[in-house]
Every structure is written in structure tokens, then in C-alpha cells.
mmCIF file of C-alpha atoms in Angstrom:
data_model
loop_
_atom_site.group_PDB
_atom_site.id
_atom_site.type_symbol
_atom_site.label_atom_id
_atom_site.label_comp_id
_atom_site.label_asym_id
_atom_site.label_seq_id
_atom_site.Cartn_x
_atom_site.Cartn_y
_atom_site.Cartn_z
ATOM 1 C CA MET H 1 48.536 -11.124 -4.609
ATOM 2 C CA ASN H 2 46.022 -13.613 -4.735
ATOM 3 C CA LEU H 3 46.101 -16.961 -2.340
ATOM 4 C CA ASN H 4 43.526 -19.886 -1.416
ATOM 5 C CA ASN H 5 43.445 -21.488 1.779
ATOM 6 C CA ALA H 6 46.213 -19.347 2.821
ATOM 7 C CA SER H 7 46.880 -18.091 6.591
ATOM 8 C CA ILE H 8 47.227 -14.362 7.244
ATOM 9 C CA ASP H 9 51.553 -15.799 8.633
ATOM 10 C CA ASP H 10 51.340 -16.709 5.119
ATOM 11 C CA VAL H 11 50.531 -14.349 2.772
ATOM 12 C CA LEU H 12 52.259 -11.717 5.434
ATOM 13 C CA THR H 13 55.577 -14.674 4.541
ATOM 14 C CA LYS H 14 54.532 -14.630 0.754
ATOM 15 C CA PHE H 15 53.979 -10.705 0.591
ATOM 16 C CA PHE H 16 58.125 -9.963 2.558
ATOM 17 C CA GLY H 17 59.402 -12.727 0.851
ATOM 18 C CA SER H 18 60.424 -13.312 5.087
ATOM 19 C CA PRO H 19 58.822 -14.979 7.868
ATOM 20 C CA ASN H 20 60.547 -12.276 9.770
ATOM 21 C CA PHE H 21 57.948 -10.802 11.512
ATOM 22 C CA GLU H 22 55.517 -10.916 14.437
ATOM 23 C CA LYS H 23 51.756 -9.982 15.723
ATOM 24 C CA LYS H 24 52.351 -6.996 18.176
ATOM 25 C CA GLU H 25 48.671 -6.584 19.028
ATOM 26 C CA ILE H 26 45.790 -5.873 17.929
ATOM 27 C CA ILE H 27 44.625 -2.256 17.480
ATOM 28 C CA GLN H 28 40.408 -2.241 17.777
ATOM 29 C CA SER H 29 37.884 -4.419 15.587
ATOM 30 C CA LEU H 30 36.429 -2.609 12.275
ATOM 31 C CA TRP H 31 32.459 -1.691 12.302
ATOM 32 C CA SER H 32 30.209 -4.148 12.739
ATOM 33 C CA GLY H 33 32.411 -7.462 12.282
ATOM 34 C CA TYR H 34 34.025 -6.903 8.958
ATOM 35 C CA GLY H 35 37.935 -7.721 10.832
ATOM 36 C CA GLU H 36 40.394 -6.121 12.714
ATOM 37 C CA ILE H 37 43.401 -3.517 12.736
ATOM 38 C CA ALA H 38 46.522 -4.897 14.389
ATOM 39 C CA ARG H 39 50.403 -3.985 14.816
ATOM 40 C CA TYR H 40 52.702 -6.084 13.671
ATOM 41 C CA ARG H 41 56.933 -5.649 14.099
ATOM 42 C CA PHE H 42 59.512 -6.339 12.157
ATOM 43 C CA THR H 43 61.765 -9.386 13.033
ATOM 44 C CA SER H 44 64.220 -8.623 11.251
ATOM 45 C CA GLN H 45 66.135 -5.221 10.485
ATOM 46 C CA SER H 46 67.096 -5.527 7.006
ATOM 47 C CA LEU H 47 62.716 -6.476 6.731
ATOM 48 C CA ALA H 48 62.714 -2.601 9.176
ATOM 49 C CA ASN H 49 65.350 -0.858 7.259
ATOM 50 C CA ASN H 50 64.239 -2.005 3.608
ATOM 51 C CA TYR H 51 60.184 -0.427 4.779
ATOM 52 C CA GLY H 52 61.675 2.410 6.820
ATOM 53 C CA ASN H 53 60.065 1.338 10.507
ATOM 54 C CA ARG H 54 60.273 -1.509 12.880
ATOM 55 C CA GLN H 55 56.123 -1.652 13.221
ATOM 56 C CA PHE H 56 53.518 -1.750 10.435
ATOM 57 C CA ILE H 57 50.139 -1.957 10.028
ATOM 58 C CA VAL H 58 47.487 -4.432 9.278
ATOM 59 C CA LYS H 59 44.124 -3.980 8.580
ATOM 60 C CA HIS H 60 42.420 -7.701 8.061
ATOM 61 C CA ILE H 61 38.821 -7.817 6.218
ATOM 62 C CA THR H 62 37.100 -10.638 6.575
ATOM 63 C CA PRO H 63 33.466 -10.123 6.115
ATOM 64 C CA PRO H 64 31.109 -11.617 8.192
ATOM 65 C CA ASN H 65 28.482 -14.420 7.691
ATOM 66 C CA GLU H 66 26.215 -13.208 8.813
ATOM 67 C CA VAL H 67 26.002 -8.944 8.800
ATOM 68 C CA MET H 68 25.095 -7.379 12.462
ATOM 69 C CA HIS H 69 25.043 -3.897 12.801
ATOM 70 C CA PRO H 70 25.165 -2.579 16.422
ATOM 71 C CA ARG H 71 21.410 0.204 15.218
ATOM 72 C CA GLY H 72 20.576 -2.515 13.573
ATOM 73 C CA TRP H 73 21.410 -1.362 9.903
ATOM 74 C CA ALA H 74 22.763 -4.605 8.837
ATOM 75 C CA SER H 75 21.385 -4.550 4.569
ATOM 76 C CA SER H 76 22.918 -6.213 1.284
ATOM 77 C CA VAL H 77 23.131 -2.287 0.677
ATOM 78 C CA SER H 78 25.359 -1.457 4.163
ATOM 79 C CA HIS H 79 26.992 -4.885 3.296
ATOM 80 C CA GLN H 80 27.938 -3.953 -0.464
ATOM 81 C CA ARG H 81 28.640 -0.035 1.031
ATOM 82 C CA LYS H 82 31.122 -1.733 3.309
ATOM 83 C CA LEU H 83 32.824 -3.589 0.572
ATOM 84 C CA ASP H 84 33.418 -0.474 -1.935
ATOM 85 C CA SER H 85 34.569 0.988 0.895
ATOM 86 C CA TYR H 86 37.381 -0.544 1.705
ATOM 87 C CA GLN H 87 38.829 -1.225 -2.125
ATOM 88 C CA ILE H 88 38.374 1.892 -1.857
ATOM 89 C CA GLU H 89 40.170 2.523 0.541
ATOM 90 C CA VAL H 90 42.831 0.533 -1.254
ATOM 91 C CA ASN H 91 42.519 3.058 -4.375
ATOM 92 C CA PHE H 92 43.172 6.193 -1.593
ATOM 93 C CA TYR H 93 46.464 4.504 -0.439
ATOM 94 C CA LYS H 94 48.014 3.610 -3.690
ATOM 95 C CA HIS H 95 46.889 6.542 -6.285
ATOM 96 C CA TRP H 96 46.239 9.321 -3.851
ATOM 97 C CA ALA H 97 47.801 9.229 0.021
ATOM 98 C CA LYS H 98 51.357 9.789 -2.553
ATOM 99 C CA LEU H 99 50.086 13.286 -3.109
ATOM 100 C CA CYS H 100 50.267 14.315 0.286
ATOM 101 C CA ASN H 101 52.812 15.963 2.800
ATOM 102 C CA ASP H 102 54.049 16.315 6.222
ATOM 103 C CA ASN H 103 50.509 19.271 6.611
ATOM 104 C CA CYS H 104 48.278 16.369 5.913
ATOM 105 C CA LEU H 105 50.392 13.599 6.489
ATOM 106 C CA VAL H 106 48.933 10.337 6.226
ATOM 107 C CA PRO H 107 49.888 6.281 6.045
ATOM 108 C CA THR H 108 52.417 5.512 3.373
ATOM 109 C CA PHE H 109 51.439 2.841 1.499
ATOM 110 C CA LEU H 110 53.054 -0.619 1.765
ATOM 111 C CA GLY H 111 50.930 -3.211 -0.769
ATOM 112 C CA GLU H 112 47.487 -5.159 -0.519
ATOM 113 C CA CYS H 113 46.864 -9.222 -0.841
ATOM 114 C CA SER H 114 43.784 -11.168 -1.737
ATOM 115 C CA PHE H 115 42.728 -14.744 -0.437
ATOM 116 C CA THR H 116 40.593 -16.719 1.247
ATOM 117 C CA LYS H 117 40.775 -19.206 4.099
ATOM 118 C CA SER H 118 38.111 -22.107 4.480
ATOM 119 C CA GLU H 119 36.399 -20.618 1.447
ATOM 120 C CA GLN H 120 36.355 -17.249 3.267
ATOM 121 C CA ALA H 121 37.192 -14.045 0.761
ATOM 122 C CA SER H 122 39.641 -11.784 2.980
ATOM 123 C CA GLN H 123 41.732 -9.013 2.019
ATOM 124 C CA LEU H 124 44.196 -7.218 3.720
ATOM 125 C CA ILE H 125 45.893 -2.984 3.019
ATOM 126 C CA LEU H 126 49.216 -2.697 4.591
ATOM 127 C CA MET H 127 50.330 0.750 5.788
ATOM 128 C CA SER H 128 53.349 2.589 7.958
ATOM 129 C CA ASP H 129 52.368 2.103 11.514
ATOM 130 C CA LEU H 130 51.869 6.138 12.621
ATOM 131 C CA ASP H 131 52.644 5.776 16.016
ATOM 132 C CA CYS H 132 56.764 4.705 14.763
ATOM 133 C CA GLN H 133 56.518 8.204 13.391
ATOM 134 C CA GLY H 134 56.102 10.322 16.366
ATOM 135 C CA PHE H 135 51.544 10.219 15.734
ATOM 136 C CA GLN H 136 51.714 8.047 19.371
ATOM 137 C CA ALA H 137 48.071 10.111 20.754
ATOM 138 C CA ARG H 138 44.797 9.647 20.639
ATOM 139 C CA ALA H 139 42.011 11.482 22.095
ATOM 140 C CA THR H 140 38.212 11.546 21.852
ATOM 141 C CA VAL H 141 37.938 14.781 22.437
ATOM 142 C CA LEU H 142 40.002 17.891 22.043
ATOM 143 C CA SER H 143 40.211 21.224 23.603
ATOM 144 C CA LEU H 144 39.598 24.266 20.959
ATOM 145 C CA GLN H 145 43.156 24.313 20.687
ATOM 146 C CA GLN H 146 43.741 20.970 19.585
ATOM 147 C CA ILE H 147 41.121 20.785 16.944
ATOM 148 C CA LYS H 148 42.880 23.471 15.794
ATOM 149 C CA LEU H 149 45.520 21.135 14.226
ATOM 150 C CA CYS H 150 42.670 18.673 12.903
ATOM 151 C CA ILE H 151 41.595 21.843 11.020
ATOM 152 C CA ARG H 152 45.284 23.078 9.370
ATOM 153 C CA TRP H 153 45.218 19.129 8.236
ATOM 154 C CA LEU H 154 41.517 19.688 6.680
ATOM 155 C CA ALA H 155 42.629 23.432 5.026
ATOM 156 C CA HIS H 156 45.399 21.223 3.815
ATOM 157 C CA PHE H 157 44.111 18.708 2.933
ATOM 158 C CA HIS H 158 40.967 20.087 0.550
ATOM 159 C CA ALA H 159 43.824 22.881 -0.443
ATOM 160 C CA ARG H 160 45.683 20.005 -2.164
ATOM 161 C CA PHE H 161 42.632 18.386 -4.376
ATOM 162 C CA LEU H 162 40.826 21.453 -4.678
ATOM 163 C CA SER H 163 39.394 22.008 -8.344
ATOM 164 C CA HIS H 164 37.317 24.500 -10.173
ATOM 165 C CA SER H 165 35.155 21.589 -11.257
ATOM 166 C CA LYS H 166 31.917 20.946 -10.632
ATOM 167 C CA SER H 167 32.564 17.076 -11.722
ATOM 168 C CA LEU H 168 35.880 16.900 -10.107
ATOM 169 C CA SER H 169 38.072 13.552 -11.128
ATOM 170 C CA CYS H 170 39.408 11.493 -8.486
ATOM 171 C CA GLU H 171 38.860 8.489 -9.808
ATOM 172 C CA GLY H 172 39.020 5.450 -8.093
ATOM 173 C CA LEU H 173 37.009 7.385 -4.664
ATOM 174 C CA TRP H 174 33.745 8.333 -4.828
ATOM 175 C CA PRO H 175 31.879 10.226 -7.038
ATOM 176 C CA ILE H 176 30.354 11.631 -3.190
ATOM 177 C CA GLY H 177 32.521 11.619 -0.078
ATOM 178 C CA SER H 178 31.291 10.853 3.163
ATOM 179 C CA TYR H 179 29.441 7.968 4.269
ATOM 180 C CA TRP H 180 26.070 9.482 5.194
ATOM 181 C CA HIS H 181 24.660 11.752 1.557
ATOM 182 C CA LEU H 182 21.734 11.422 0.107
ATOM 183 C CA SER H 183 22.121 8.836 -2.325
ATOM 184 C CA THR H 184 23.835 5.715 -0.304
ATOM 185 C CA ARG H 185 21.127 6.967 2.498
ATOM 186 C CA GLN H 186 17.623 6.013 1.543
ATOM 187 C CA ASP H 187 16.157 3.567 4.127
ATOM 188 C CA GLU H 188 16.945 6.413 6.707
ATOM 189 C CA TRP H 189 15.881 8.645 5.230
ATOM 190 C CA GLN H 190 12.817 6.445 4.330
ATOM 191 C CA VAL H 191 12.477 6.438 8.221
ATOM 192 C CA MET H 192 11.881 9.789 9.048
ATOM 193 C CA PRO H 193 9.062 11.496 10.739
ATOM 194 C CA GLU H 194 7.857 13.980 7.980
ATOM 195 C CA SER H 195 8.932 17.353 8.186
ATOM 196 C CA SER H 196 10.955 20.196 6.341
ATOM 197 C CA LEU H 197 13.910 18.266 6.336
ATOM 198 C CA LYS H 198 13.375 15.049 5.340
ATOM 199 C CA VAL H 199 11.224 17.051 2.652
ATOM 200 C CA LYS H 200 14.626 19.044 1.436
ATOM 201 C CA ALA H 201 17.015 16.578 2.186
ATOM 202 C CA ALA H 202 17.637 16.077 -2.219
ATOM 203 C CA GLN H 203 18.386 19.899 -2.503
ATOM 204 C CA ILE H 204 20.407 20.416 0.546
ATOM 205 C CA ASP H 205 21.911 17.326 -1.192
ATOM 206 C CA LYS H 206 21.544 19.413 -4.931
ATOM 207 C CA LEU H 207 22.896 22.364 -3.472
ATOM 208 C CA LEU H 208 25.602 20.631 -1.687
ATOM 209 C CA ASN H 209 26.770 19.059 -4.155
ATOM 210 C CA ASN H 210 26.795 20.909 -7.230
ATOM 211 C CA CYS H 211 29.202 23.644 -5.410
ATOM 212 C CA GLU H 212 31.626 25.327 -8.052
ATOM 213 C CA TYR H 213 34.328 24.434 -6.828
ATOM 214 C CA LYS H 214 34.487 21.109 -5.295
ATOM 215 C CA THR H 215 37.872 18.721 -3.407
ATOM 216 C CA ILE H 216 38.572 15.606 -2.521
ATOM 217 C CA ILE H 217 37.408 15.157 0.746
ATOM 218 C CA HIS H 218 38.289 12.345 3.625
ATOM 219 C CA GLY H 219 34.485 11.626 4.318
ATOM 220 C CA ASP H 220 34.824 10.565 7.784
ATOM 221 C CA ALA H 221 36.483 13.091 9.228
ATOM 222 C CA LYS H 222 35.992 12.610 13.337
ATOM 223 C CA VAL H 223 38.016 12.876 16.566
ATOM 224 C CA THR H 224 39.278 9.467 16.713
ATOM 225 C CA ASN H 225 40.486 8.670 12.991
ATOM 226 C CA PHE H 226 43.217 11.576 13.833
ATOM 227 C CA CYS H 227 46.513 10.925 15.365
ATOM 228 C CA PHE H 228 48.219 13.037 17.103
ATOM 229 C CA THR H 229 52.545 13.318 18.592
ATOM 230 C CA ARG H 230 52.769 13.711 22.051
ATOM 231 C CA ASP H 231 51.976 16.795 22.604
ATOM 232 C CA TYR H 232 49.721 17.731 20.718
ATOM 233 C CA SER H 233 51.372 19.639 18.116
ATOM 234 C CA ASP H 234 51.160 17.887 15.298
ATOM 235 C CA VAL H 235 48.564 15.501 13.771
ATOM 236 C CA ALA H 236 47.814 12.973 10.482
ATOM 237 C CA ALA H 237 45.013 11.269 9.883
ATOM 238 C CA VAL H 238 44.360 7.128 9.151
ATOM 239 C CA ASP H 239 40.609 5.361 7.887
ATOM 240 C CA PHE H 240 40.098 6.520 4.558
ATOM 241 C CA GLN H 241 37.157 4.582 3.839
ATOM 242 C CA TYR H 242 34.765 6.962 2.295
ATOM 243 C CA VAL H 243 37.299 9.562 0.686
ATOM 244 C CA GLY H 244 36.374 10.864 -2.759
ATOM 245 C CA SER H 245 34.529 14.359 -4.343
ATOM 246 C CA GLY H 246 32.935 17.057 -2.619
ATOM 247 C CA VAL H 247 32.593 20.320 -0.187
ATOM 248 C CA GLY H 248 35.053 20.704 1.489
ATOM 249 C CA VAL H 249 32.864 21.713 5.148
ATOM 250 C CA LYS H 250 31.908 18.458 5.937
ATOM 251 C CA ASP H 251 34.413 17.448 6.833
ATOM 252 C CA LEU H 252 34.487 20.380 8.927
ATOM 253 C CA ILE H 253 31.312 20.217 10.636
ATOM 254 C CA TYR H 254 31.118 16.597 11.251
ATOM 255 C CA LEU H 255 34.841 16.545 13.037
ATOM 256 C CA ILE H 256 33.558 19.384 15.096
ATOM 257 C CA GLY H 257 30.250 17.578 16.952
ATOM 258 C CA SER H 258 32.676 14.911 16.908
ATOM 259 C CA CYS H 259 35.179 16.179 19.639
ATOM 260 C CA LEU H 260 33.947 19.092 20.655
ATOM 261 C CA THR H 261 31.085 19.259 23.300
ATOM 262 C CA GLU H 262 26.842 21.586 22.801
ATOM 263 C CA ARG H 263 28.545 24.538 24.890
ATOM 264 C CA ASP H 264 31.979 23.836 23.252
ATOM 265 C CA CYS H 265 29.384 24.195 19.884
ATOM 266 C CA GLU H 266 27.717 27.631 21.024
ATOM 267 C CA THR H 267 30.693 29.658 21.945
ATOM 268 C CA SER H 268 33.376 28.433 19.583
ATOM 269 C CA PHE H 269 31.721 27.254 16.407
ATOM 270 C CA SER H 270 31.916 30.570 14.278
ATOM 271 C CA LYS H 271 35.311 31.033 15.185
ATOM 272 C CA LEU H 272 36.269 27.466 14.576
ATOM 273 C CA VAL H 273 35.021 27.891 11.026
ATOM 274 C CA ASN H 274 37.441 30.899 10.434
ATOM 275 C CA GLU H 275 39.886 29.073 11.584
ATOM 276 C CA TYR H 276 39.714 26.178 8.892
ATOM 277 C CA PHE H 277 39.211 29.301 6.200
ATOM 278 C CA GLU H 278 42.099 31.576 7.515
ATOM 279 C CA LEU H 279 43.802 28.502 6.690
ATOM 280 C CA LEU H 280 42.274 26.816 3.792
ATOM 281 C CA GLU H 281 43.052 30.376 1.962
ATOM 282 C CA GLN H 282 47.117 30.079 3.216
ATOM 283 C CA ALA H 283 47.045 26.418 2.309
ATOM 284 C CA LEU H 284 45.317 27.088 -1.025
ATOM 285 C CA CYS H 285 48.113 30.268 -2.065
ATOM 286 C CA LEU H 286 50.209 27.234 -1.932
ATOM 287 C CA TYR H 287 48.508 24.645 -3.535
ATOM 288 C CA GLN H 288 46.671 26.479 -6.093
ATOM 289 C CA PRO H 289 47.779 29.611 -7.095
ATOM 290 C CA HIS H 290 45.656 29.489 -10.075
ATOM 291 C CA LEU H 291 42.331 30.291 -8.139
ATOM 292 C CA ASP H 292 40.413 33.297 -6.350
ATOM 293 C CA PRO H 293 41.030 31.659 -2.558
ATOM 294 C CA ILE H 294 38.544 34.388 -1.899
ATOM 295 C CA LEU H 295 35.577 32.934 -4.546
ATOM 296 C CA VAL H 296 36.080 29.769 -2.992
ATOM 297 C CA THR H 297 36.014 31.059 0.576
ATOM 298 C CA LYS H 298 32.806 32.655 0.000
ATOM 299 C CA GLU H 299 30.929 29.730 -1.774
ATOM 300 C CA TRP H 300 31.963 27.670 0.933
ATOM 301 C CA ARG H 301 31.000 29.232 3.708
ATOM 302 C CA SER H 302 27.611 30.158 2.553
ATOM 303 C CA LEU H 303 27.785 25.155 2.877
ATOM 304 C CA VAL H 304 28.471 25.015 6.122
ATOM 305 C CA ASP H 305 25.404 25.526 7.262
ATOM 306 C CA LEU H 306 23.628 23.075 5.084
ATOM 307 C CA ALA H 307 26.767 20.455 5.084
ATOM 308 C CA TRP H 308 24.794 20.426 9.393
ATOM 309 C CA ALA H 309 21.246 19.816 8.218
ATOM 310 C CA ASP H 310 22.135 16.817 5.720
ATOM 311 C CA PHE H 311 24.895 15.506 8.018
ATOM 312 C CA GLU H 312 21.133 15.877 10.448
ATOM 313 C CA ARG H 313 19.116 14.123 8.049
ATOM 314 C CA PHE H 314 21.572 11.196 8.142
ATOM 315 C CA LEU H 315 21.138 10.808 12.032
ATOM 316 C CA VAL H 316 17.939 11.709 12.004
ATOM 317 C CA GLY H 317 17.331 8.215 10.270
ATOM 318 C CA TRP H 318 19.979 6.589 10.939
ATOM 319 C CA ALA H 319 19.981 7.341 14.861
ATOM 320 C CA PRO H 320 17.617 9.623 16.014
ATOM 321 C CA ASN H 321 18.236 9.666 19.596
ATOM 322 C CA HIS H 322 22.239 9.750 19.066
ATOM 323 C CA GLN H 323 23.600 12.444 21.423
ATOM 324 C CA LYS H 324 25.211 14.165 18.715
ATOM 325 C CA ARG H 325 21.225 15.882 17.363
ATOM 326 C CA ASN H 326 21.309 17.928 21.016
ATOM 327 C CA GLN H 327 19.901 21.507 20.523
ATOM 328 C CA PHE H 328 23.117 23.591 18.818
ATOM 329 C CA SER H 329 23.004 20.589 16.107
ATOM 330 C CA GLN H 330 19.021 21.362 15.425
ATOM 331 C CA ASN H 331 19.285 24.706 16.000
ATOM 332 C CA ILE H 332 21.791 24.640 13.073
ATOM 333 C CA THR H 333 20.276 22.545 11.322
ATOM 334 C CA GLN H 334 16.715 25.259 11.621
ATOM 335 C CA ARG H 335 18.663 27.931 10.413
ATOM 336 C CA ALA H 336 20.014 26.262 7.066
ATOM 337 C CA LEU H 337 16.288 25.282 6.500
ATOM 338 C CA SER H 338 14.889 28.539 7.263
ATOM 339 C CA ASN H 339 17.089 30.020 4.241
ATOM 340 C CA ILE H 340 16.872 27.489 0.976
#
């Protein structure tokens, strides 16, 4: 749907064929001022019945005229990457989300709209509200038991889309999933100080991207992109801007680094990696009975340290003083480099 010189309310009224809705609250702003995510409420029971719930979510993308990046990485390259990411998120919700199930739950896609207001292009992504589906809790840190919920989600998501192919077909998604992969982060690589990690960055990237078994990865699987039930018995995931082809352990290491302290990583990293692979093998038997799960886990286990080093490479260039760059992350990186 394309409309010119329209307000959001005009666009939504056209989309739903009714003005019986209201904006309840802004949930959050999008990165670098590219818009907002808001919760809306149907004021008509018939509309609520038609769309399954009383509330729905609107992701409103409206790129700023002047891009201001929190860490100074404002460029035409990063701007285009963000614009591409929103369209890829639409593609995921439109074509791939319906293939997920309760073990890797995601919001239901309701629709998309494009319009202009005062010559400024805008895009709306409409989806179900996970709060209405029982996933009201959010977290920034997790206990070891709670992180296992997210690991279970990743294992099922990765198993669901896994393929024995070096060129996994994931039409409409990123050819290489994750927001930090090397080909889209050349500026950050250039400013890295000379080091073994910088020299071997391309080799690490090649090893990760040329694996035999690929899947669709979330690409930004940090703790804040997971929604939990109040009792932390179940989990769902959101924010699929960087979803695409890749090796599942990229999501795994990013998740662990996003919500555990350095001490927890030191004491529990190996246990959590083992948990992931146990769950992955079970899920592969469920979704991919024609594949040998042992071969998959053998290959992906060999890439765990490399996946961590790959993200470390990004941080060294993008934000060298980031809190995630602790002694544990540097030790894993050195272990990966010594094994290449």
C-alpha cells in the first residue's frame, strides 16, 4: 500500500478499513533515530476478532534527514544497510515467519504500508503483540536457567531451517546473516590496530561462511530481542533485521555474550555450548530426519571460538572500549587464532 501526504492514522485506517484503533504507547525508539516501535489498541471488538488480539504492534521506519550514530558511525554505507535491513525484516515476517512454530515463536505478520509525509518516506511493519500472547517479560540479564530458554529457541530455529548446502537459498534475506559480518564492516576493519585478529579476519570470515551446513540465523540474538512469559517458562523472539544465511553458533555466542557476566561466561560457557548442541541434535531429529545430527554438531562445534573471534573483530573496530571486550572474550579470541 502506497499513500502520499498521509498521516499514520490515515494509513492504518486505510489498511484496516476502519478508524477504530488508538495508539497506546511508544515501546522504544529505533537505532540512530530511524523511527519508533509503538503499541496500538483496537477499539472495535470485531477488528480485534479479525486480527486475533485486542492489541497490535507498529514498527514505524522514518529515516532522519541527518543521520546521527551514537558511536559516530554515520555513513552512506551504514545508512543503506539500515534501510535494507528493514525491508529484509518485512521479507522475513511475510515469507518465513509462518514456518516457525511454538518452539521458535515469532510475531505474526499483519501487513506493511509505505507512505510519504512532507516529502519524507515512511514504512510501517504491522505485527501481532507478543504481550497479548503471554510474553510480557523483558530482561537485560538472565540466570543460567533462563538463558537455556533462549538457547532452546535458537536450537529449534536453526534446526528448522538447516540445509546441507554451502549456498543456502534464503530468498529475500541477507546472503550472510548477522549485522557484524566482515563484508559490511570494512570501515570498522580499516580502523583496527594492526594485530593477528585484523590479519586473520578474512580467513575467519571465510571459514564461517564456507561451512557445509548452513541455516537461517537470527543475526541479532541479544537478550533484549527475546520476550518471556512472566514465570520464564517460555520465550519468543523479535527484531529480524539481520536475519540470513549462516552458521548457528554465531547466534549462540552473541546471545551468551549479551546477557551473562564475564564470571558467568568463565564458569558456564562450555556447559551452555553443550546444552545448545544437545538441543540442536534433538531438534534436527524432529525437523531434518534425513540429516545426520552428529555431522552437523561436529562441524559447528569447531566454529564456536571462530564465531566469537569474528564478533570480537567487529568490536575492536566499532567500539574498542565496549564492556563486552573483557578478558574472557579476548581469551576465546586468542584460542581461535592459535587454532587457525
